Amino acid sequence: MTGPLRPEFHEGQVLAAADLAATVSYARSAAVRHARLSHDWGIADGLALTTENRTDPATGARFAEVSVQAGLAVDGTGREIVVPAPVVLSEADFEAVNGADRPTTEPYPVFLTAVDRAQPATGPTSCAGAAGPARVEESYQILFRRLGDERLVADQQPPAVNAAPAAPPVQWLVLLGFVQWTDGHFTRAVPAARGVEPRYAGVRADTVSARSGELSLRSRPAAGEGEPALVLSGSDAPTLVYGLYKGTGAVDPLMTVESNGNLTIAGSFSGRISAGSVLATSGSATDGMLLPLPSGVTPEEVADGRVSLHVYVTPRIPASGSGLTVAAEARVDERRRVRCRLRSYDPGAGPAVTERPGAVDFLVLATVSATSGGGGG
């Protein structure tokens, strides 16, 4: 077995068609190896199934005209499949494959695959005779298959490392989505069915670096309000932030890890760990509320001594105007019920001293005995 062969030329060399084809083949082979081995195959952009409401002029029945939007996919052989413009799905092609089925509400899979189409020569012909194709269009074909055939996608195996670019009849199926068929027409398009959904292109990498000093991960191509994001910042004060995008495009932090290891969270903290460790939960509670136990700890474990509780409460003192507010009581009783009373002093009001229920921030730590069976559940 030899490695990739790169064409070399010299002055006076007589070039045959095979020599020129080799220059194209070398570049194509390098491109597909990169796509196949450095990336995960799937849809790279677009190719969504969209619908437009239509009416059958013969029956008056409403149906959906389903289209595949323009886009790009990379199949498991490393070949790019380009759909340059939206294309309407053919009901005749679907009926040829599935038209004999009994009526069903189950959606049928729609696939995309690569197809080569030879283009005839348009220039002068060869002196040796009729010219062959001068161009090959790297085109596509939309395929309909049987119910359940969406699972064939997972069974496809990529070619060997040194394999040449795949060409028909090699066929790699890229799932686009599903369509529902009712009374001779498409009636709906859905992105997933029976636990299977389209696969999207990815990257294989052990290191991802950012040139700007800030690396962001998000669940959508665009930064939409309310969408989650993970931001690693290498600024003067390095941080790792998890949060949600605001309308301005900035990330509203829900959890922040600072360079010194400090952890700041906007919500409550809970967890489950093994025997000999500590479980924790935190939050806010008002007077009379029962504090929760950390996740994984049961009241029975606390009662029989397998788990010891350590409770810390800090009264929330509201900002006052001319008066003074202090905590008259801030504790937790033996049943984990909060007892918080706030006392206010305001010489300019009557009565000058008042009391009212208050709120606390709490931290509950559960220490699990190293000799016990663990933290429950």
JSON list of N, CA and C in Angstrom, two decimals, residues 130-157:
[
{"chain": "A", "resi": 130, "resn": "ALA", "atom": "N", "xyz": [-15.55, 11.53, -30.87]},
{"chain": "A", "resi": 130, "resn": "ALA", "atom": "CA", "xyz": [-16.51, 12.24, -30.03]},
{"chain": "A", "resi": 130, "resn": "ALA", "atom": "C", "xyz": [-15.93, 12.46, -28.63]},
{"chain": "A", "resi": 131, "resn": "ALA", "atom": "N", "xyz": [-16.18, 13.63, -28.11]},
{"chain": "A", "resi": 131, "resn": "ALA", "atom": "CA", "xyz": [-15.68, 13.96, -26.77]},
{"chain": "A", "resi": 131, "resn": "ALA", "atom": "C", "xyz": [-16.58, 13.35, -25.70]},
{"chain": "A", "resi": 132, "resn": "GLY", "atom": "N", "xyz": [-15.97, 12.94, -24.57]},
{"chain": "A", "resi": 132, "resn": "GLY", "atom": "CA", "xyz": [-16.74, 12.45, -23.44]},
{"chain": "A", "resi": 132, "resn": "GLY", "atom": "C", "xyz": [-17.15, 13.61, -22.56]},
{"chain": "A", "resi": 133, "resn": "PRO", "atom": "N", "xyz": [-17.72, 13.32, -21.41]},
{"chain": "A", "resi": 133, "resn": "PRO", "atom": "CA", "xyz": [-18.14, 14.39, -20.50]},
{"chain": "A", "resi": 133, "resn": "PRO", "atom": "C", "xyz": [-16.96, 15.27, -20.10]},
{"chain": "A", "resi": 134, "resn": "ALA", "atom": "N", "xyz": [-17.18, 16.57, -20.12]},
{"chain": "A", "resi": 134, "resn": "ALA", "atom": "CA", "xyz": [-16.12, 17.50, -19.75]},
{"chain": "A", "resi": 134, "resn": "ALA", "atom": "C", "xyz": [-16.25, 17.96, -18.30]},
{"chain": "A", "resi": 135, "resn": "ARG", "atom": "N", "xyz": [-17.39, 17.77, -17.70]},
{"chain": "A", "resi": 135, "resn": "ARG", "atom": "CA", "xyz": [-17.63, 18.15, -16.33]},
{"chain": "A", "resi": 135, "resn": "ARG", "atom": "C", "xyz": [-18.48, 17.07, -15.66]},
{"chain": "A", "resi": 136, "resn": "VAL", "atom": "N", "xyz": [-18.34, 16.97, -14.34]},
{"chain": "A", "resi": 136, "resn": "VAL", "atom": "CA", "xyz": [-19.19, 16.09, -13.54]},
{"chain": "A", "resi": 136, "resn": "VAL", "atom": "C", "xyz": [-19.83, 16.95, -12.45]},
{"chain": "A", "resi": 137, "resn": "GLU", "atom": "N", "xyz": [-21.14, 17.03, -12.47]},
{"chain": "A", "resi": 137, "resn": "GLU", "atom": "CA", "xyz": [-21.85, 17.79, -11.44]},
{"chain": "A", "resi": 137, "resn": "GLU", "atom": "C", "xyz": [-21.95, 16.95, -10.18]},
{"chain": "A", "resi": 138, "resn": "GLU", "atom": "N", "xyz": [-21.42, 17.46, -9.07]},
{"chain": "A", "resi": 138, "resn": "GLU", "atom": "CA", "xyz": [-21.56, 16.79, -7.78]},
{"chain": "A", "resi": 138, "resn": "GLU", "atom": "C", "xyz": [-22.92, 17.20, -7.22]},
{"chain": "A", "resi": 139, "resn": "SER", "atom": "N", "xyz": [-23.92, 16.42, -7.55]},
{"chain": "A", "resi": 139, "resn": "SER", "atom": "CA", "xyz": [-25.30, 16.79, -7.25]},
{"chain": "A", "resi": 139, "resn": "SER", "atom": "C", "xyz": [-25.83, 15.99, -6.07]},
{"chain": "A", "resi": 140, "resn": "TYR", "atom": "N", "xyz": [-27.13, 15.92, -5.96]},
{"chain": "A", "resi": 140, "resn": "TYR", "atom": "CA", "xyz": [-27.78, 15.26, -4.84]},
{"chain": "A", "resi": 140, "resn": "TYR", "atom": "C", "xyz": [-29.05, 14.56, -5.32]},
{"chain": "A", "resi": 141, "resn": "GLN", "atom": "N", "xyz": [-29.56, 13.69, -4.45]},
{"chain": "A", "resi": 141, "resn": "GLN", "atom": "CA", "xyz": [-30.85, 13.05, -4.70]},
{"chain": "A", "resi": 141, "resn": "GLN", "atom": "C", "xyz": [-31.58, 12.93, -3.38]},
{"chain": "A", "resi": 142, "resn": "ILE", "atom": "N", "xyz": [-32.88, 13.20, -3.41]},
{"chain": "A", "resi": 142, "resn": "ILE", "atom": "CA", "xyz": [-33.72, 13.04, -2.24]},
{"chain": "A", "resi": 142, "resn": "ILE", "atom": "C", "xyz": [-34.43, 11.71, -2.34]},
{"chain": "A", "resi": 143, "resn": "LEU", "atom": "N", "xyz": [-34.32, 10.91, -1.29]},
{"chain": "A", "resi": 143, "resn": "LEU", "atom": "CA", "xyz": [-34.84, 9.55, -1.29]},
{"chain": "A", "resi": 143, "resn": "LEU", "atom": "C", "xyz": [-35.91, 9.39, -0.22]},
{"chain": "A", "resi": 144, "resn": "PHE", "atom": "N", "xyz": [-36.94, 8.62, -0.55]},
{"chain": "A", "resi": 144, "resn": "PHE", "atom": "CA", "xyz": [-37.94, 8.20, 0.42]},
{"chain": "A", "resi": 144, "resn": "PHE", "atom": "C", "xyz": [-37.73, 6.72, 0.71]},
{"chain": "A", "resi": 145, "resn": "ARG", "atom": "N", "xyz": [-37.87, 6.35, 1.96]},
{"chain": "A", "resi": 145, "resn": "ARG", "atom": "CA", "xyz": [-37.69, 4.96, 2.34]},
{"chain": "A", "resi": 145, "resn": "ARG", "atom": "C", "xyz": [-38.88, 4.49, 3.18]},
{"chain": "A", "resi": 146, "resn": "ARG", "atom": "N", "xyz": [-38.80, 3.26, 3.62]},
{"chain": "A", "resi": 146, "resn": "ARG", "atom": "CA", "xyz": [-39.89, 2.64, 4.36]},
{"chain": "A", "resi": 146, "resn": "ARG", "atom": "C", "xyz": [-39.89, 3.09, 5.83]},
{"chain": "A", "resi": 147, "resn": "LEU", "atom": "N", "xyz": [-41.01, 2.85, 6.50]},
{"chain": "A", "resi": 147, "resn": "LEU", "atom": "CA", "xyz": [-41.08, 3.14, 7.92]},
{"chain": "A", "resi": 147, "resn": "LEU", "atom": "C", "xyz": [-40.00, 2.35, 8.66]},
{"chain": "A", "resi": 148, "resn": "GLY", "atom": "N", "xyz": [-39.29, 3.01, 9.53]},
{"chain": "A", "resi": 148, "resn": "GLY", "atom": "CA", "xyz": [-38.24, 2.36, 10.30]},
{"chain": "A", "resi": 148, "resn": "GLY", "atom": "C", "xyz": [-36.87, 2.40, 9.66]},
{"chain": "A", "resi": 149, "resn": "ASP", "atom": "N", "xyz": [-36.80, 2.77, 8.38]},
{"chain": "A", "resi": 149, "resn": "ASP", "atom": "CA", "xyz": [-35.50, 2.78, 7.71]},
{"chain": "A", "resi": 149, "resn": "ASP", "atom": "C", "xyz": [-34.59, 3.89, 8.22]},
{"chain": "A", "resi": 150, "resn": "GLU", "atom": "N", "xyz": [-35.12, 4.80, 9.05]},
{"chain": "A", "resi": 150, "resn": "GLU", "atom": "CA", "xyz": [-34.26, 5.83, 9.63]},
{"chain": "A", "resi": 150, "resn": "GLU", "atom": "C", "xyz": [-33.15, 5.22, 10.49]},
{"chain": "A", "resi": 151, "resn": "ARG", "atom": "N", "xyz": [-33.37, 3.99, 10.95]},
{"chain": "A", "resi": 151, "resn": "ARG", "atom": "CA", "xyz": [-32.37, 3.34, 11.78]},
{"chain": "A", "resi": 151, "resn": "ARG", "atom": "C", "xyz": [-31.19, 2.81, 10.96]},
{"chain": "A", "resi": 152, "resn": "LEU", "atom": "N", "xyz": [-31.34, 2.81, 9.64]},
{"chain": "A", "resi": 152, "resn": "LEU", "atom": "CA", "xyz": [-30.22, 2.41, 8.78]},
{"chain": "A", "resi": 152, "resn": "LEU", "atom": "C", "xyz": [-29.06, 3.39, 8.87]},
{"chain": "A", "resi": 153, "resn": "VAL", "atom": "N", "xyz": [-29.35, 4.63, 9.25]},
{"chain": "A", "resi": 153, "resn": "VAL", "atom": "CA", "xyz": [-28.31, 5.66, 9.33]},
{"chain": "A", "resi": 153, "resn": "VAL", "atom": "C", "xyz": [-27.21, 5.24, 10.29]},
{"chain": "A", "resi": 154, "resn": "ALA", "atom": "N", "xyz": [-27.60, 4.69, 11.43]},
{"chain": "A", "resi": 154, "resn": "ALA", "atom": "CA", "xyz": [-26.62, 4.33, 12.45]},
{"chain": "A", "resi": 154, "resn": "ALA", "atom": "C", "xyz": [-25.77, 3.14, 12.05]},
{"chain": "A", "resi": 155, "resn": "ASP", "atom": "N", "xyz": [-26.21, 2.35, 11.07]},
{"chain": "A", "resi": 155, "resn": "ASP", "atom": "CA", "xyz": [-25.48, 1.15, 10.66]},
{"chain": "A", "resi": 155, "resn": "ASP", "atom": "C", "xyz": [-24.43, 1.43, 9.59]},
{"chain": "A", "resi": 156, "resn": "GLN", "atom": "N", "xyz": [-24.39, 2.63, 9.06]},
{"chain": "A", "resi": 156, "resn": "GLN", "atom": "CA", "xyz": [-23.46, 2.95, 7.98]},
{"chain": "A", "resi": 156, "resn": "GLN", "atom": "C", "xyz": [-22.02, 3.01, 8.52]},
{"chain": "A", "resi": 157, "resn": "GLN", "atom": "N", "xyz": [-21.09, 2.44, 7.75]},
{"chain": "A", "resi": 157, "resn": "GLN", "atom": "CA", "xyz": [-19.70, 2.40, 8.16]},
{"chain": "A", "resi": 157, "resn": "GLN", "atom": "C", "xyz": [-18.84, 3.24, 7.22]}
]
